[in-house]
C-alpha positions as a LaTeX table, in Angstrom:
\begin{tabular}{lrrr}
\hline
Residue & $x$ (\AA) & $y$ (\AA) & $z$ (\AA) \\
\hline
Unk1 & 123.95 & 106.75 & 94.51 \\
Unk2 & 124.32 & 103.63 & 92.48 \\
Unk3 & 127.96 & 103.09 & 91.60 \\
Unk4 & 129.30 & 100.38 & 89.32 \\
Unk5 & 132.28 & 99.16 & 87.35 \\
Unk6 & 131.97 & 98.43 & 83.66 \\
Unk7 & 134.12 & 97.04 & 80.84 \\
Unk8 & 136.11 & 93.95 & 80.06 \\
Unk9 & 137.25 & 91.70 & 82.87 \\
Unk10 & 140.37 & 93.12 & 84.48 \\
Unk11 & 139.95 & 96.48 & 82.74 \\
Unk12 & 136.79 & 97.81 & 84.37 \\
Unk13 & 136.19 & 101.54 & 84.74 \\
Unk14 & 134.25 & 103.27 & 87.52 \\
Unk15 & 130.79 & 104.52 & 86.71 \\
Unk16 & 127.62 & 105.98 & 88.13 \\
Unk17 & 124.07 & 105.03 & 87.21 \\
Unk18 & 122.02 & 108.17 & 86.54 \\
Unk19 & 118.31 & 108.61 & 87.23 \\
Unk20 & 117.45 & 107.43 & 83.70 \\
Unk21 & 119.39 & 104.19 & 84.11 \\
Unk22 & 122.33 & 105.33 & 81.97 \\
Unk23 & 125.94 & 104.66 & 82.90 \\
Unk24 & 128.07 & 107.77 & 83.40 \\
Unk25 & 131.86 & 107.52 & 83.39 \\
Unk26 & 133.64 & 108.49 & 86.63 \\
Unk27 & 137.20 & 107.89 & 85.41 \\
Unk28 & 138.11 & 111.59 & 85.57 \\
Unk29 & 137.22 & 111.68 & 89.27 \\
Unk30 & 138.30 & 108.31 & 90.69 \\
Unk31 & 140.63 & 105.69 & 89.28 \\
Unk32 & 138.47 & 102.82 & 90.54 \\
Unk33 & 135.88 & 101.97 & 93.17 \\
Unk34 & 138.45 & 100.72 & 95.63 \\
Unk35 & 140.32 & 101.76 & 98.74 \\
Unk36 & 140.29 & 105.50 & 99.36 \\
Unk37 & 137.53 & 106.04 & 96.77 \\
Unk38 & 135.15 & 104.33 & 99.22 \\
Unk39 & 135.89 & 106.65 & 102.14 \\
Unk40 & 132.98 & 108.88 & 103.23 \\
Unk41 & 134.68 & 112.04 & 101.99 \\
Unk42 & 135.34 & 110.48 & 98.58 \\
Unk43 & 131.75 & 109.32 & 98.22 \\
Unk44 & 130.57 & 112.80 & 99.23 \\
Unk45 & 132.66 & 114.33 & 96.43 \\
Unk46 & 131.15 & 111.91 & 93.92 \\
Unk47 & 127.63 & 112.66 & 95.21 \\
Unk48 & 128.21 & 116.36 & 94.62 \\
Unk49 & 128.89 & 115.82 & 90.91 \\
Unk50 & 126.22 & 116.57 & 88.32 \\
Unk51 & 125.55 & 113.21 & 86.60 \\
Unk52 & 124.46 & 115.00 & 83.43 \\
Unk53 & 127.94 & 116.55 & 83.17 \\
Unk54 & 129.68 & 113.18 & 83.27 \\
Unk55 & 130.49 & 111.38 & 80.00 \\
Unk56 & 127.68 & 109.11 & 78.87 \\
Unk57 & 128.58 & 105.48 & 78.20 \\
Unk58 & 126.52 & 104.96 & 75.08 \\
Unk59 & 126.93 & 101.25 & 74.44 \\
Unk60 & 125.87 & 98.36 & 76.69 \\
Unk61 & 129.12 & 97.23 & 78.29 \\
Unk62 & 129.66 & 94.26 & 80.54 \\
Unk63 & 129.05 & 95.15 & 84.16 \\
Unk64 & 131.84 & 93.95 & 86.44 \\
Unk65 & 132.09 & 93.47 & 90.20 \\
Unk66 & 130.90 & 96.66 & 91.87 \\
Unk67 & 134.05 & 97.09 & 94.00 \\
Unk68 & 137.72 & 96.39 & 93.39 \\
Unk69 & 140.68 & 95.68 & 95.61 \\
Unk70 & 138.71 & 93.60 & 98.10 \\
Unk71 & 141.02 & 92.31 & 100.79 \\
Unk72 & 138.51 & 90.15 & 102.66 \\
Unk73 & 135.32 & 88.45 & 101.49 \\
Unk74 & 133.68 & 87.44 & 104.77 \\
Unk75 & 130.51 & 85.35 & 104.92 \\
Unk76 & 128.04 & 84.70 & 107.72 \\
Unk77 & 126.58 & 81.20 & 107.80 \\
Unk78 & 123.18 & 80.04 & 109.03 \\
Unk79 & 122.09 & 83.64 & 109.62 \\
Unk80 & 118.42 & 83.10 & 108.79 \\
Unk81 & 116.53 & 80.93 & 111.25 \\
Unk82 & 114.32 & 79.41 & 108.55 \\
Unk83 & 117.36 & 78.56 & 106.40 \\
Unk84 & 119.10 & 76.93 & 109.36 \\
Unk85 & 116.00 & 74.82 & 109.91 \\
Unk86 & 115.83 & 73.64 & 106.30 \\
Unk87 & 119.44 & 72.45 & 106.45 \\
Unk88 & 118.86 & 70.62 & 109.73 \\
Unk89 & 121.09 & 73.00 & 111.69 \\
Unk90 & 120.34 & 74.95 & 114.84 \\
Unk91 & 120.66 & 78.72 & 115.04 \\
Unk92 & 124.21 & 79.38 & 116.29 \\
Unk93 & 124.74 & 81.24 & 119.59 \\
Unk94 & 127.18 & 83.56 & 117.78 \\
Unk95 & 127.58 & 84.32 & 114.07 \\
Unk96 & 129.23 & 81.58 & 112.02 \\
Unk97 & 132.11 & 83.17 & 110.10 \\
Unk98 & 133.85 & 81.77 & 107.04 \\
Unk99 & 135.92 & 83.28 & 104.26 \\
Unk100 & 135.31 & 83.17 & 100.55 \\
Unk101 & 138.44 & 83.58 & 98.42 \\
Unk102 & 138.58 & 86.95 & 96.67 \\
Unk103 & 139.50 & 85.05 & 93.48 \\
Unk104 & 135.87 & 83.85 & 93.46 \\
Unk105 & 134.64 & 87.39 & 92.73 \\
Unk106 & 133.14 & 87.98 & 89.29 \\
Unk107 & 130.60 & 90.22 & 87.60 \\
Unk108 & 126.87 & 89.92 & 88.25 \\
Unk109 & 126.06 & 88.46 & 84.85 \\
Unk110 & 129.22 & 86.52 & 84.12 \\
Unk111 & 129.04 & 82.77 & 83.55 \\
Unk112 & 129.56 & 80.72 & 86.71 \\
Unk113 & 131.86 & 77.72 & 86.30 \\
Unk114 & 130.76 & 74.44 & 87.86 \\
Unk115 & 134.08 & 72.99 & 89.12 \\
Unk116 & 135.46 & 69.63 & 88.10 \\
Unk117 & 134.01 & 66.82 & 90.16 \\
Unk118 & 131.08 & 68.88 & 91.39 \\
Unk119 & 127.74 & 67.17 & 91.87 \\
Unk120 & 126.21 & 69.57 & 94.42 \\
Unk121 & 126.63 & 73.16 & 93.22 \\
Unk122 & 124.00 & 75.25 & 94.99 \\
Unk123 & 122.58 & 78.77 & 95.00 \\
Unk124 & 122.23 & 81.43 & 97.75 \\
Unk125 & 120.97 & 85.00 & 97.33 \\
Unk126 & 122.58 & 87.27 & 99.94 \\
Unk127 & 122.77 & 90.89 & 101.04 \\
Unk128 & 126.33 & 92.18 & 100.73 \\
Unk129 & 127.81 & 94.99 & 102.83 \\
Unk130 & 130.86 & 96.89 & 101.55 \\
Unk131 & 133.07 & 98.57 & 104.14 \\
Unk132 & 133.91 & 102.23 & 103.48 \\
Unk133 & 136.23 & 103.12 & 106.33 \\
Unk134 & 138.30 & 101.08 & 108.72 \\
Unk135 & 136.30 & 99.45 & 111.50 \\
Unk136 & 138.06 & 98.09 & 114.57 \\
Unk137 & 136.39 & 97.49 & 117.92 \\
Unk138 & 133.32 & 99.47 & 116.81 \\
Unk139 & 130.06 & 99.40 & 118.72 \\
Unk140 & 126.84 & 98.24 & 117.18 \\
Unk141 & 125.51 & 101.81 & 117.42 \\
Unk142 & 128.34 & 103.19 & 115.27 \\
Unk143 & 128.78 & 100.19 & 112.96 \\
Unk144 & 126.69 & 101.46 & 110.03 \\
Unk145 & 128.84 & 104.61 & 109.87 \\
Unk146 & 131.53 & 102.36 & 108.40 \\
Unk147 & 129.42 & 101.16 & 105.45 \\
Unk148 & 130.20 & 102.46 & 101.95 \\
Unk149 & 127.17 & 100.71 & 100.50 \\
Unk150 & 125.20 & 97.56 & 99.91 \\
Unk151 & 125.19 & 95.12 & 97.02 \\
Unk152 & 123.68 & 91.89 & 95.79 \\
Unk153 & 125.85 & 88.80 & 96.34 \\
Unk154 & 125.38 & 85.30 & 94.96 \\
Unk155 & 127.11 & 83.02 & 97.45 \\
Unk156 & 127.46 & 79.98 & 95.18 \\
Unk157 & 128.38 & 76.81 & 97.09 \\
Unk158 & 129.54 & 73.30 & 96.32 \\
Unk159 & 127.92 & 71.34 & 99.15 \\
Unk160 & 129.99 & 68.16 & 98.88 \\
Unk161 & 133.21 & 70.16 & 98.89 \\
Unk162 & 131.83 & 72.25 & 101.75 \\
Unk163 & 130.43 & 69.64 & 104.12 \\
Unk164 & 131.31 & 66.11 & 103.04 \\
Unk165 & 135.08 & 66.42 & 102.84 \\
Unk166 & 137.43 & 67.03 & 105.75 \\
Unk167 & 138.14 & 70.56 & 106.90 \\
Unk168 & 136.35 & 73.88 & 106.82 \\
Unk169 & 133.68 & 75.29 & 104.52 \\
Unk170 & 136.08 & 77.51 & 102.56 \\
Unk171 & 136.87 & 75.07 & 99.74 \\
Unk172 & 133.18 & 74.63 & 98.97 \\
Unk173 & 132.66 & 78.39 & 98.79 \\
Unk174 & 135.75 & 79.65 & 96.98 \\
Unk175 & 135.76 & 78.09 & 93.53 \\
Unk176 & 136.46 & 80.52 & 90.69 \\
Unk177 & 133.35 & 82.59 & 89.81 \\
Unk178 & 131.51 & 81.48 & 93.00 \\
Unk179 & 131.14 & 85.11 & 94.13 \\
Unk180 & 129.18 & 87.28 & 91.68 \\
Unk181 & 128.69 & 90.77 & 93.18 \\
Unk182 & 126.74 & 93.78 & 91.93 \\
Unk183 & 125.50 & 95.15 & 89.61 \\
Unk184 & 125.66 & 98.23 & 91.82 \\
Unk185 & 127.19 & 99.49 & 95.00 \\
Unk186 & 124.22 & 101.35 & 96.48 \\
Unk187 & 125.12 & 104.00 & 99.05 \\
Unk188 & 123.33 & 103.90 & 102.41 \\
Unk189 & 121.24 & 107.02 & 101.73 \\
Unk190 & 119.22 & 104.93 & 99.26 \\
Unk191 & 118.66 & 102.01 & 101.65 \\
Unk192 & 116.37 & 103.17 & 104.44 \\
Unk193 & 116.59 & 99.89 & 106.36 \\
Unk194 & 118.94 & 97.06 & 105.38 \\
Unk195 & 116.87 & 94.79 & 107.64 \\
Unk196 & 113.74 & 95.13 & 105.52 \\
Unk197 & 114.69 & 94.20 & 101.95 \\
Unk198 & 112.84 & 91.65 & 99.82 \\
Unk199 & 115.13 & 89.08 & 98.18 \\
Unk200 & 114.48 & 86.34 & 95.65 \\
Unk201 & 116.14 & 83.79 & 93.38 \\
Unk202 & 114.90 & 81.80 & 90.38 \\
Unk203 & 116.41 & 78.72 & 88.75 \\
Unk204 & 115.40 & 78.29 & 85.09 \\
Unk205 & 112.46 & 80.61 & 85.74 \\
Unk206 & 111.22 & 78.75 & 88.82 \\
Unk207 & 111.06 & 80.71 & 92.07 \\
Unk208 & 113.27 & 78.97 & 94.62 \\
Unk209 & 113.98 & 81.67 & 97.21 \\
Unk210 & 111.52 & 84.35 & 98.27 \\
Unk211 & 112.55 & 85.96 & 101.53 \\
Unk212 & 113.45 & 89.12 & 103.37 \\
Unk213 & 116.46 & 90.45 & 105.24 \\
Unk214 & 114.02 & 91.05 & 108.11 \\
Unk215 & 114.43 & 87.41 & 109.15 \\
Unk216 & 118.18 & 87.66 & 109.74 \\
Unk217 & 119.25 & 86.34 & 113.13 \\
Unk218 & 122.18 & 88.76 & 113.43 \\
Unk219 & 121.59 & 92.08 & 111.67 \\
Unk220 & 124.06 & 94.09 & 109.64 \\
Unk221 & 125.09 & 96.47 & 112.45 \\
Unk222 & 125.64 & 93.61 & 114.89 \\
Unk223 & 127.67 & 91.62 & 112.36 \\
Unk224 & 129.97 & 94.56 & 111.58 \\
Unk225 & 130.53 & 95.24 & 115.26 \\
Unk226 & 131.07 & 91.55 & 115.99 \\
Unk227 & 133.60 & 91.04 & 113.20 \\
Unk228 & 135.49 & 94.18 & 114.19 \\
Unk229 & 136.27 & 92.64 & 117.58 \\
Unk230 & 138.35 & 89.94 & 115.84 \\
Unk231 & 139.79 & 91.69 & 112.79 \\
Unk232 & 139.93 & 95.18 & 111.37 \\
Unk233 & 137.58 & 95.74 & 108.45 \\
Unk234 & 139.08 & 97.76 & 105.61 \\
Unk235 & 137.60 & 99.80 & 102.73 \\
Unk236 & 136.52 & 97.40 & 100.01 \\
Unk237 & 136.00 & 94.41 & 102.30 \\
Unk238 & 132.74 & 92.59 & 101.58 \\
Unk239 & 130.51 & 90.95 & 104.17 \\
Unk240 & 127.93 & 88.54 & 102.79 \\
Unk241 & 125.25 & 88.24 & 105.45 \\
Unk242 & 123.51 & 84.91 & 104.84 \\
Unk243 & 120.61 & 83.55 & 102.84 \\
Unk244 & 116.89 & 82.90 & 103.38 \\
Unk245 & 115.40 & 79.42 & 102.84 \\
Unk246 & 114.97 & 77.76 & 99.47 \\
Unk247 & 118.47 & 76.53 & 98.70 \\
Unk248 & 118.95 & 73.33 & 96.73 \\
Unk249 & 120.29 & 71.26 & 99.62 \\
Unk250 & 117.16 & 72.02 & 101.64 \\
Unk251 & 114.75 & 70.59 & 99.07 \\
Unk252 & 113.33 & 67.08 & 99.35 \\
Unk253 & 114.94 & 65.56 & 97.42 \\
Unk254 & 117.86 & 68.00 & 97.15 \\
Unk255 & 118.36 & 69.71 & 93.80 \\
Unk256 & 121.60 & 71.08 & 92.43 \\
Unk257 & 122.75 & 73.14 & 89.47 \\
Unk258 & 123.93 & 71.56 & 86.24 \\
Unk259 & 125.52 & 72.68 & 83.00 \\
Unk260 & 123.23 & 75.09 & 81.14 \\
Unk261 & 121.08 & 76.14 & 84.10 \\
Unk262 & 120.25 & 79.84 & 84.39 \\
Unk263 & 119.94 & 81.55 & 87.77 \\
Unk264 & 118.38 & 84.97 & 88.26 \\
Unk265 & 118.32 & 86.77 & 91.60 \\
Unk266 & 117.66 & 90.15 & 93.11 \\
Unk267 & 117.31 & 92.25 & 96.24 \\
Unk268 & 114.99 & 95.21 & 96.59 \\
Unk269 & 116.86 & 98.40 & 95.66 \\
Unk270 & 120.08 & 96.59 & 94.78 \\
Unk271 & 119.35 & 95.34 & 91.25 \\
Unk272 & 119.40 & 91.88 & 89.73 \\
Unk273 & 121.87 & 89.30 & 88.48 \\
Unk274 & 121.61 & 86.59 & 85.81 \\
Unk275 & 124.14 & 83.80 & 85.38 \\
Unk276 & 124.50 & 80.80 & 83.15 \\
Unk277 & 126.15 & 77.84 & 84.85 \\
Unk278 & 128.77 & 76.12 & 82.72 \\
Unk279 & 130.73 & 72.95 & 83.45 \\
Unk280 & 134.43 & 73.73 & 83.85 \\
Unk281 & 136.65 & 72.01 & 81.33 \\
\hline
\end{tabular}
């Protein structure tokens, strides 16, 4: 299934994308795509519904973040060997973990705000994993049983905030609107292999990233298992699993986003995003 949330910001409704690409309203069956609605039994009940019997959303509403109520937005850094190389870093012996503030989450096609004082706002297309049931001390073999679905994530970064000022990466990753997710939450039955998905990103129509999740250093199952040794993962938590090469900081000379730039990105089977970057007042 492809699940989504649609409507004005802060008032999104749950929906399902039918086989013809139409949005069907799920409000009579779940209040939102959050918490208990992401449990395996809840997703099974939704899957058993006849999409044609659900109310058709006839207009073209804004598409919001594909999950709600996210408690943790966890990111994995330097998780593609070729991306690590372009940034001058070595592949870490264990996954690099950092947090992105949940207040950064926005819809897949919402404007992204370039924060005050930013000179190095950068792009990163990433595969997102949404947790569907609590994971704590899980093995790698059972890790994928805890996945509600996959989604497209744009891990927007401000490199000067991230790396050139004292402290951790979080402040360069957590600016408002720096976490577009969606358009869809795609359930695992539609993703045969999360480690074999083409991914790409364009800036103003120019291809900048053209990679595959097959070049991840630490795969999805390993990352879930690894994280669950340090913290419990709850329904609605998002794990953003890293980016392939082609980011702005890796270019020679580096290139960063400015007011008016348009970024488009996508992952095979997970849809596309398109954002206009706008200088914050």
